[in-house]
Coordinates of C-alpha atoms in Angstrom, one line a residue:
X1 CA 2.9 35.1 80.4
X2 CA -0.6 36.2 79.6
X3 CA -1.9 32.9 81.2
X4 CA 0.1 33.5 84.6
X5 CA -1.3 37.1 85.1
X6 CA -4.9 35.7 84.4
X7 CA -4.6 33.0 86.6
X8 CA -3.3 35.7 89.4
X9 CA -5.8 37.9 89.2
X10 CA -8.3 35.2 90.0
X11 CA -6.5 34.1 92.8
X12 CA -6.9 37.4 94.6
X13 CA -10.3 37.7 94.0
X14 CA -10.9 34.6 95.3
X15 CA -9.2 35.2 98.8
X16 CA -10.5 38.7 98.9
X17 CA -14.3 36.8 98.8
X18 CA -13.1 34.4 101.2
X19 CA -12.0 37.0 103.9
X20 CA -15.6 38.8 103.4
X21 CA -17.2 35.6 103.7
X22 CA -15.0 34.8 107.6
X23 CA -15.7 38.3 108.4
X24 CA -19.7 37.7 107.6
X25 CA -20.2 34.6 109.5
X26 CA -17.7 36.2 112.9
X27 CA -19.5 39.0 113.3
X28 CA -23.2 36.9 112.9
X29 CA -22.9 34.3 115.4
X30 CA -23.3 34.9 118.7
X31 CA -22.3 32.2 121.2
X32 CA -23.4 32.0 125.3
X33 CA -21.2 30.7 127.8
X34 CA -22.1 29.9 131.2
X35 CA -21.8 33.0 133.7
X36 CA -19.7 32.2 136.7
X37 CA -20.1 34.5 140.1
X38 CA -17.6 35.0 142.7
X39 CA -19.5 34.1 145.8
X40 CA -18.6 34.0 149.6
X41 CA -19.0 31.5 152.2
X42 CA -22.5 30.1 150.6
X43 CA -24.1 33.5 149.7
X44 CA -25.8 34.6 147.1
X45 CA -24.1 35.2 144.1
X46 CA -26.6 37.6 142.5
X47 CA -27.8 41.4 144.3
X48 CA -30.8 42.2 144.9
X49 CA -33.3 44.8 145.1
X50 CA -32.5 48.3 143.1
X51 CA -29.1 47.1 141.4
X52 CA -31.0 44.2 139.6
X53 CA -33.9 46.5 139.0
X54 CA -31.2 49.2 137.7
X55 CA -29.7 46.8 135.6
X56 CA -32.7 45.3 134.0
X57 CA -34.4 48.8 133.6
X58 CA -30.9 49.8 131.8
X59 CA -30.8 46.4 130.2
X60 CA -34.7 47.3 129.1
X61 CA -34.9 50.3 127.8
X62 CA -31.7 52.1 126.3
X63 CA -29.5 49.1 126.1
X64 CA -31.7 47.2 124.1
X65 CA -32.7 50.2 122.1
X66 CA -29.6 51.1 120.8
X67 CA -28.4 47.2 120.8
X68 CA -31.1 47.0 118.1
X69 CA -30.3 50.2 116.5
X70 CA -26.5 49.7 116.3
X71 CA -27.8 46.3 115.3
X72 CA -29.9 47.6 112.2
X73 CA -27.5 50.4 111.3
X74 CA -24.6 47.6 111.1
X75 CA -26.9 45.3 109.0
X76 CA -28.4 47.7 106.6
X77 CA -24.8 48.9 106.1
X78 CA -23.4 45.6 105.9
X79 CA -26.0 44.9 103.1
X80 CA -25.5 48.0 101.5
X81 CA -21.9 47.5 101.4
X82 CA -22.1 44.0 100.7
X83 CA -24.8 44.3 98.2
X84 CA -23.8 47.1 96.4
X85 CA -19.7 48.0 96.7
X86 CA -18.9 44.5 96.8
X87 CA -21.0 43.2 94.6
X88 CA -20.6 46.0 92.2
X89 CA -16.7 45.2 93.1
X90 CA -16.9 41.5 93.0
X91 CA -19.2 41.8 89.7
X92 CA -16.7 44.1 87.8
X93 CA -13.8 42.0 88.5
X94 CA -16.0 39.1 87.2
X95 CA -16.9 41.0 84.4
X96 CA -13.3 41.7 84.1
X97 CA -12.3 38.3 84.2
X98 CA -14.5 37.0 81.9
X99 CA -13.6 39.8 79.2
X100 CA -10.2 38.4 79.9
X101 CA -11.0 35.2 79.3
X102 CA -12.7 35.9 76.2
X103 CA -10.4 38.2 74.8
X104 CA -7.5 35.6 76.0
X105 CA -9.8 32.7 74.1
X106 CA -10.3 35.1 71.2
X107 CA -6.8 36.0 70.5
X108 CA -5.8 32.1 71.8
X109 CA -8.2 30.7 69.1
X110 CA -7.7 33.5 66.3
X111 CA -4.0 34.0 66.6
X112 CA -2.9 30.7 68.0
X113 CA -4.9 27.8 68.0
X114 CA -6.9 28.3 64.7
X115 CA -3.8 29.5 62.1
X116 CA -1.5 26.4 63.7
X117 CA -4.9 24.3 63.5
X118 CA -5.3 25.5 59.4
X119 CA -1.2 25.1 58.7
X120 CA -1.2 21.3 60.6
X121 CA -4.8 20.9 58.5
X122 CA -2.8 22.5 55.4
X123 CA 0.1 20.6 56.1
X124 CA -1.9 17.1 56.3
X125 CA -3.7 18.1 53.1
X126 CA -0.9 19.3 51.5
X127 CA 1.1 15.9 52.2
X128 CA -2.1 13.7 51.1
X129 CA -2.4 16.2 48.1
X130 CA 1.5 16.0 47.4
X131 CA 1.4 12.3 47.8
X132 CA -1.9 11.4 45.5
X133 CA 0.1 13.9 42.8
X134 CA 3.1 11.6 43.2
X135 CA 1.5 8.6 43.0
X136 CA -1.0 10.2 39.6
X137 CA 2.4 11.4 38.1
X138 CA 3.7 7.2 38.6
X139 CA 0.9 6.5 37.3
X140 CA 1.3 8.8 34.3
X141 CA 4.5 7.9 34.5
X142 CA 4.0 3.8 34.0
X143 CA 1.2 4.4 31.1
X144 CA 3.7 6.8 29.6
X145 CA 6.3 4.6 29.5
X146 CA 3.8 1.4 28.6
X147 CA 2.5 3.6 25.4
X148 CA 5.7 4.1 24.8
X149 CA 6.9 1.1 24.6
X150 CA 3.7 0.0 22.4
X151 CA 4.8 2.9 20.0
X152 CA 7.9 1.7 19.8
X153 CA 6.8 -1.8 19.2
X154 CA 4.9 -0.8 16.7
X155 CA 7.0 1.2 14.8
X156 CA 10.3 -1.2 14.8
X157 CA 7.6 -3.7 13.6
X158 CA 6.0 -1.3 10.9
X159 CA 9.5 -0.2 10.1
X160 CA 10.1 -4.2 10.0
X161 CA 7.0 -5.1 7.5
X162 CA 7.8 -1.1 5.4
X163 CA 11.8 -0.9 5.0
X164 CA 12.7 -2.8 2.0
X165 CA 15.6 -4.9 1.1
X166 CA 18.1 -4.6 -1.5
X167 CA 16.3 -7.3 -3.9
X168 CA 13.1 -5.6 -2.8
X169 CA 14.6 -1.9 -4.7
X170 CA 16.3 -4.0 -7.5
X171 CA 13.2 -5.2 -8.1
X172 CA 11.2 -2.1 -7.4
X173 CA 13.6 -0.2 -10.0
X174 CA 13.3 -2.2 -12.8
X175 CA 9.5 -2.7 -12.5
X176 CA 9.0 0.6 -14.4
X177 CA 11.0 0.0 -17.2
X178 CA 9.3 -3.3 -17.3
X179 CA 5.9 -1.8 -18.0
X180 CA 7.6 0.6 -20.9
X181 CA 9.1 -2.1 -22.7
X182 CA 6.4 -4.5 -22.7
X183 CA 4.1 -1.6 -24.3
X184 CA 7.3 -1.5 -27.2
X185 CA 7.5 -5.0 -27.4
X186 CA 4.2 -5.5 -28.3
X187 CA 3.7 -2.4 -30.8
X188 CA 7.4 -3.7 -32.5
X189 CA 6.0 -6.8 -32.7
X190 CA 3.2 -5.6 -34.9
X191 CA 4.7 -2.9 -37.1
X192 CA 7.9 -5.0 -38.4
X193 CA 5.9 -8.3 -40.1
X194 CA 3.3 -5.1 -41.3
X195 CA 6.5 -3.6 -42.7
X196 CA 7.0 -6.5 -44.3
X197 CA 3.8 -7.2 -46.2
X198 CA 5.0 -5.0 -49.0
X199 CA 7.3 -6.9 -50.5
X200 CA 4.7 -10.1 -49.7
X201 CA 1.9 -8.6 -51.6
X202 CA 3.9 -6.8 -54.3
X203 CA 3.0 -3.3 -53.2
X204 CA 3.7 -1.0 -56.5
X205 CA 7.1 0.9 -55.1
X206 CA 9.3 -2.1 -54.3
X207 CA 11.2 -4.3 -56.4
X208 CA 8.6 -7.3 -55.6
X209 CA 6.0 -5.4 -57.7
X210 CA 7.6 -6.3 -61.2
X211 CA 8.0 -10.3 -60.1
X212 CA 10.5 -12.2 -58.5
X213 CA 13.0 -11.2 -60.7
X214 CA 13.8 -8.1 -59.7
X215 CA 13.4 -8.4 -56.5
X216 CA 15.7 -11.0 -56.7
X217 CA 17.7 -8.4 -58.7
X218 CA 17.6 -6.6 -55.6
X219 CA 18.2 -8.6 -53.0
X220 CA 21.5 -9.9 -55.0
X221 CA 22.8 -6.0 -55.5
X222 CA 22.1 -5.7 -51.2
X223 CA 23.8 -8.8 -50.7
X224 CA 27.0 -7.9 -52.8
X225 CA 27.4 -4.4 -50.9
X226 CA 26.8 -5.6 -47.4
X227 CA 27.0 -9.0 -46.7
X228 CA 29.4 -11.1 -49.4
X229 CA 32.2 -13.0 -48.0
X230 CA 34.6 -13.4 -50.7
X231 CA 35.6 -16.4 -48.9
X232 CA 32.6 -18.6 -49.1
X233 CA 31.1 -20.6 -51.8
X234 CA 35.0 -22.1 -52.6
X235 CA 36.0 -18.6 -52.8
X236 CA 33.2 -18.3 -55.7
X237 CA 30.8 -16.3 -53.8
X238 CA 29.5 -13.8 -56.3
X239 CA 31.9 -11.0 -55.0
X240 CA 35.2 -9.7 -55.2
X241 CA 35.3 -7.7 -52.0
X242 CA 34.3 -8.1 -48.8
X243 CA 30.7 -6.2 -48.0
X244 CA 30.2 -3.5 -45.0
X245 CA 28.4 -6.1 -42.7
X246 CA 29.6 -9.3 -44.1
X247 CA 27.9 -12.6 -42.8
X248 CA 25.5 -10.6 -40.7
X249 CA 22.2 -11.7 -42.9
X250 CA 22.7 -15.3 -41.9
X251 CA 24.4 -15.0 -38.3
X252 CA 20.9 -16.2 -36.6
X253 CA 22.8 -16.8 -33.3
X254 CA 24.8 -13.9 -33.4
X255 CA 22.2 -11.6 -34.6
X256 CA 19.5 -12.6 -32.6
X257 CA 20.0 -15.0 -29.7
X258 CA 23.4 -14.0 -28.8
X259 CA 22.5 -10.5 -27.7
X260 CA 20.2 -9.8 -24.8
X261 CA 19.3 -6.6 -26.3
X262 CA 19.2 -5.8 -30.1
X263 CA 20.2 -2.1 -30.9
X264 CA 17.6 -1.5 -33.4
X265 CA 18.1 1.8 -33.2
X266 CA 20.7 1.2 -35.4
X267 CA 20.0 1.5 -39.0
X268 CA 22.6 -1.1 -40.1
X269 CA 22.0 -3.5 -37.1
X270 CA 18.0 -3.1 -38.1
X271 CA 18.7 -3.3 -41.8
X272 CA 20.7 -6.7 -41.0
X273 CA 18.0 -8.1 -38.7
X274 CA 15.1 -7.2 -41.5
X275 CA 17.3 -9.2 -44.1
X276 CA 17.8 -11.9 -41.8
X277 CA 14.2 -12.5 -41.2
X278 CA 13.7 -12.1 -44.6
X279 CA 16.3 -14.9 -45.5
X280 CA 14.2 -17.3 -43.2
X281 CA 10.5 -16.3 -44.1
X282 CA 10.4 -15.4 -47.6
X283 CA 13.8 -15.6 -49.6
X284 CA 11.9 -15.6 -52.6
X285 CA 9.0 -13.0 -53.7
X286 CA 5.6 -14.3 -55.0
X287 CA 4.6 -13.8 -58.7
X288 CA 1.8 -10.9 -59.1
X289 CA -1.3 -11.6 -60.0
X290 CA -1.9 -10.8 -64.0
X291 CA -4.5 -7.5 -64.3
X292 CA -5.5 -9.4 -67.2
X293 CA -6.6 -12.9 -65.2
X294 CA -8.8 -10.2 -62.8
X295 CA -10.6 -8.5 -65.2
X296 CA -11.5 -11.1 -67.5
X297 CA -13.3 -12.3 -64.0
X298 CA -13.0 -15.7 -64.7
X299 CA -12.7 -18.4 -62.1
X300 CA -8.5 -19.0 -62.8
X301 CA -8.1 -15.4 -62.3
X302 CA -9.7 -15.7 -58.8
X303 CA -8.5 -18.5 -57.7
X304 CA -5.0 -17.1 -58.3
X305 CA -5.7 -14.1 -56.2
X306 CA -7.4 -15.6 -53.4
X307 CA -4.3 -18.1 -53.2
X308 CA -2.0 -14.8 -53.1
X309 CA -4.6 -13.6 -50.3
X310 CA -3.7 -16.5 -48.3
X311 CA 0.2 -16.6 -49.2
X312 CA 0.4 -13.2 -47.8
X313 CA -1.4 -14.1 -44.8
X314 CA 0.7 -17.0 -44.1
X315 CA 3.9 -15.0 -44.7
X316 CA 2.5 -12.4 -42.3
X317 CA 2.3 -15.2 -39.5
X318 CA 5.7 -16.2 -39.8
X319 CA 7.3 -13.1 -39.7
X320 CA 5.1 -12.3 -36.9
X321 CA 6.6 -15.3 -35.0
X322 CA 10.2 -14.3 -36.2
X323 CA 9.9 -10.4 -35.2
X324 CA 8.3 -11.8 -31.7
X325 CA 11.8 -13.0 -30.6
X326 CA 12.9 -10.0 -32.1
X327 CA 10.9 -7.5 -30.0
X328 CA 11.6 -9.1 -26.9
X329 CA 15.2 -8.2 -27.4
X330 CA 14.5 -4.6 -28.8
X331 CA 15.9 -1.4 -25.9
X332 CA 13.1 0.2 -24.5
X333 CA 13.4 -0.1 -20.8
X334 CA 15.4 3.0 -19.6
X335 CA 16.5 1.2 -16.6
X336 CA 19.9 2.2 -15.6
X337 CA 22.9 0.3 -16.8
X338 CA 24.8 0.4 -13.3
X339 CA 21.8 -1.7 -11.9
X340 CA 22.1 -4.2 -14.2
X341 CA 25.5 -4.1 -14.3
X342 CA 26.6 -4.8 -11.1
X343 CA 24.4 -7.8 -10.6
X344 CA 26.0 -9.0 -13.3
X345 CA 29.2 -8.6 -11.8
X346 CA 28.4 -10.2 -9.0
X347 CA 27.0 -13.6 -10.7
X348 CA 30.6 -13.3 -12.6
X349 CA 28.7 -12.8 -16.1
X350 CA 30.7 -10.5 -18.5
X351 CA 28.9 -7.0 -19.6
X352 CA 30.8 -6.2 -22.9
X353 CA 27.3 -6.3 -24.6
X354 CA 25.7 -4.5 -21.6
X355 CA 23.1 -2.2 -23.3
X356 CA 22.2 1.7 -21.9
X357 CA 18.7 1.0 -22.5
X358 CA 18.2 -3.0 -21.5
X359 CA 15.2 -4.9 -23.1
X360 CA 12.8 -6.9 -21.5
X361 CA 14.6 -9.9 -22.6
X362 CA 17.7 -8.8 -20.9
X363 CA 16.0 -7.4 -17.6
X364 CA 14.1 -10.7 -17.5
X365 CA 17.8 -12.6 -17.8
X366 CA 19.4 -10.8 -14.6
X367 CA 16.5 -11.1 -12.7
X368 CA 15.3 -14.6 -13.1
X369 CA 18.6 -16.4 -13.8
X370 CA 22.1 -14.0 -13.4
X371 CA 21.2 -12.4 -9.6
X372 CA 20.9 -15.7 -8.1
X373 CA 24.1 -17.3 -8.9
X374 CA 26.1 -15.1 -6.3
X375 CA 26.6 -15.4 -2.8
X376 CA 25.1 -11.9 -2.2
X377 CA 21.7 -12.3 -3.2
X378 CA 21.9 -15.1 -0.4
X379 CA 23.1 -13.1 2.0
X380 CA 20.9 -10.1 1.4
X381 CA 18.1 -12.7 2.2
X382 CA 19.1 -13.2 5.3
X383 CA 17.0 -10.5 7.0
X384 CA 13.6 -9.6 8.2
X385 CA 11.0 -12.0 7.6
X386 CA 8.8 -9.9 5.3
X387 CA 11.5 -8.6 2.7
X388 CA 12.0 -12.8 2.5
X389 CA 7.8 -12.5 2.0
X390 CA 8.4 -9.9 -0.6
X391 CA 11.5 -11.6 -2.8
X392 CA 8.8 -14.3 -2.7
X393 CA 6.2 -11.8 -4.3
X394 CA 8.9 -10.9 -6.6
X395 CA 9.8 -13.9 -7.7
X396 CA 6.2 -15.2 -8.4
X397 CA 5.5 -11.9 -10.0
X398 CA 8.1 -12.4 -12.7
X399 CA 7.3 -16.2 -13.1
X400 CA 3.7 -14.8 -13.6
X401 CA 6.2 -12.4 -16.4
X402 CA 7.5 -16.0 -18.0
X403 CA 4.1 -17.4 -17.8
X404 CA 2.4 -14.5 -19.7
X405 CA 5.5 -14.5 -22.0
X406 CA 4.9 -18.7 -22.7
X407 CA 0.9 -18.0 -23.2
X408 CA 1.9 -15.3 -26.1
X409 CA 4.5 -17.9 -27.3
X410 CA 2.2 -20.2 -27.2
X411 CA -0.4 -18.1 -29.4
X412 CA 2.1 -17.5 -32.1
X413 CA 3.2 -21.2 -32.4
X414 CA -0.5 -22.1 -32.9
X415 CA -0.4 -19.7 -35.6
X416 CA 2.1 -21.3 -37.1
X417 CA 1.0 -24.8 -37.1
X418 CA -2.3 -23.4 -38.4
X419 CA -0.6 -22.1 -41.0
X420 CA 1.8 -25.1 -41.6
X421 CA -1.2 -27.3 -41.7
X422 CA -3.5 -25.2 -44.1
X423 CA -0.2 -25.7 -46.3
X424 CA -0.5 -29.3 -46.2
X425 CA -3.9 -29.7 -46.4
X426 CA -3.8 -27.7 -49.5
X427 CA -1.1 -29.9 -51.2
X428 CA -2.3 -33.3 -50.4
X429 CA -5.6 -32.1 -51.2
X430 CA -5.8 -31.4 -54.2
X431 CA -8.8 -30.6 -56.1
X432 CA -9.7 -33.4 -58.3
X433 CA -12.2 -33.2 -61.5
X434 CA -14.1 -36.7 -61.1
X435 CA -17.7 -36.2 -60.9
X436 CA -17.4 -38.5 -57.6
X437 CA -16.9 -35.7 -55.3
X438 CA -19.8 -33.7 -57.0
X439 CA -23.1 -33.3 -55.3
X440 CA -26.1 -35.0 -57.6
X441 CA -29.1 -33.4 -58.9

């Protein structure tokens, strides 16, 4: 509507100048036509004389005077009104106009053109903006879910490589108990043969210390009280009555190798296993060595106490080799029985004899030989790849066990045949008294 009105408005100001412009150029031009007299029968068409004098002198004088006043009066009002109403007119509607056109611009571009220009602009932005955030948040979106994925790659594979399998905590449980009873083992095996060296050495206390005899004396009165079998010996056995622990002195295999773990602990299962080694290492005890033969300091004397030096060290090594076998069998692990027990279950192994306290000779048992004769130790391996790498750790960590076991085996049986052959060389050598073997002068 505001455009219409505008548009109107110059429209009449533009006819208006037109119609002064017509009036202008009318009243401006002059234009001559030919004169034309009536005339009669070949006269003249003109007077003459005082008329055409009259006329001319009127034509001369006043006419032309006030032609060219009227004239000058019409133009400088015709100027003035031109130059200054219309003008002044004209100019002001121009002015008008213009304002108009300004103020229509103004509030066009302001109000109108500018705001739609800024929300198309904001618009456009916006969408560009919007779709560079949907496409960052895809983005995100795909590295998101990519790291994701990597996490979760790498935790099924750590969780792979970390969870263990149920050999992996058998293993793992009795590993401890392991460590405690080879640390038992190994101060057993030295304090029982040391235990022993009394009696070897006739120590003044025990029986051994008077000879032989009474410690024979001893022995006998033990023997009859614990271990006599009226049945034995033809039914002569030196007894009437059956002892407390008959036979259990002499049962080697029942004793000893037929029990994975020896309740030392108990003082008539430790008294029976002391008199069984005894029985094998030293049934008899060794004569003392006369106080008069040492202090007379001659050479018989010493001889006779250096050779009850080396008895007593060669005693010492087979008890030490006895009590080794021993030790391995003595409870000190604390690992739990159920454990234990319900491998052997599985591998179809009775567990009557199953001790609360295993020893390193039972644990070693299970875990090398009874676990793997059952289909579920089989089974259990089939699983991840490195809980089969670790029951292949295991297993080379208790063969290392066996190895180190062999190697201190091994270092008592050299002991022994040291001692064995200091024995024979000491027989079939014999010191002779032929001057042959006597260095000259």
């Amino acid at each position: 509507m505001q455009k219409l009105g505008v548009v109107r408005k110059f429209a009449i100001i533009f006819g208006f100048m037109l119609c002064i412009g017509a009036a202008f150029v009318a009243m401006n031009v002059m234009t001559s036509c030919d004169a034309s007299a009536q005339c009669t029968c070949g006269g003249q068409c003109t007077y003459t004389g005082s008329p055409s004098l009259a006329l001319t002198a009127i034509e001369a004088a006043p006419t032309q005077t006030g032609i060219a006043f009227a004239t000058a009066w019409l133009t400088g009002y015709f100027a003035l009104a031109m130059t200054t109403g219309f003008m002044l007119t004209v100019e002001q509607k121009i002015i008008e106009v213009t304002n108009n056109q300004v103020d229509w611009w103004d509030t066009f571009w302001y109000y109108n053109l500018r705001p739609a220009m800024m929300d198309q602009t904001d618009q456009l932005v916006t969408m560009d903006q919007d779709q560079n955030l949907q496409l960052g948040k895809f983005s995100d979106a795909q590295n998101m879910n990519r790291t994701n994925r990597d996490m979760q790659i790498q935790e099924v594979q750590s969780h792979r490589e970390l969870r263990p399998g149920e050999n992996v905590c058998q293993a793992a449980t009795v590993s401890g108990g392991l460590t405690r009873a080879y640390t038992f083992r190994r101060a057993y095996g030295a304090a029982a043969p040391a235990e022993r060296a009394a009696r070897t050495g006739n120590t003044v206390g025990t029986p051994a210390a008077q000879g032989p005899g009474p410690d024979q004396k001893a022995r006998w009165a033990d023997y009859v009280s614990k271990y006599c079998d009226p049945n034995e010996n033809a039914g002569s056995p030196g007894c009437t009555t059956a002892g407390a622990q008959v036979g259990r002195d002499i049962d080697v295999t029942g004793e000893v190798f037929a029990k994975d773990t020896i309740n030392l602990k108990d003082a008539d299962t430790k008294q029976a296993i002391d008199d069984l080694v005894t029985n094998i290492a030293e049934p008899s005890a060794h004569d003392p060595v006369s106080a008069a033969s040492l202090k007379s300091e001659s050479s018989q004397g010493r001889e006779t106490m250096l050779s009850a030096e080396s008895y007593r060290a060669k005693r010492q090594v087979v008890y030490d080799a006895l009590y080794y076998v021993v030790a391995r069998r003595a409870p000190a692990t604390g690992t739990p029985k159920k454990l234990l027990g319900d491998m052997r279950t599985a591998a179809g192994v009775s567990n009557t004899e199953l001790s609360d306290n295993p020893s390193h000779n039972e644990i070693m048992e299970v875990m090398m030989s009874e676990r793997f004769r059952n289909g579920e130790y089989s089974m259990e391996q089939v699983d991840e790849p490195a809980n089969n790498a670790r029951e292949m750790v295991i297993q080379q960590a208790f063969q290392a066990m066996q190895l180190s076991d062999e190697l201190d085996l091994l270092d008592h049986y050299s002991l022994l045949l040291a001692a064995d052959i200091s024995e024979n060389i000491d027989v079939s050598k014999a010191r002779v008294n032929d001057t042959s073997d006597r260095p000259l002068k």
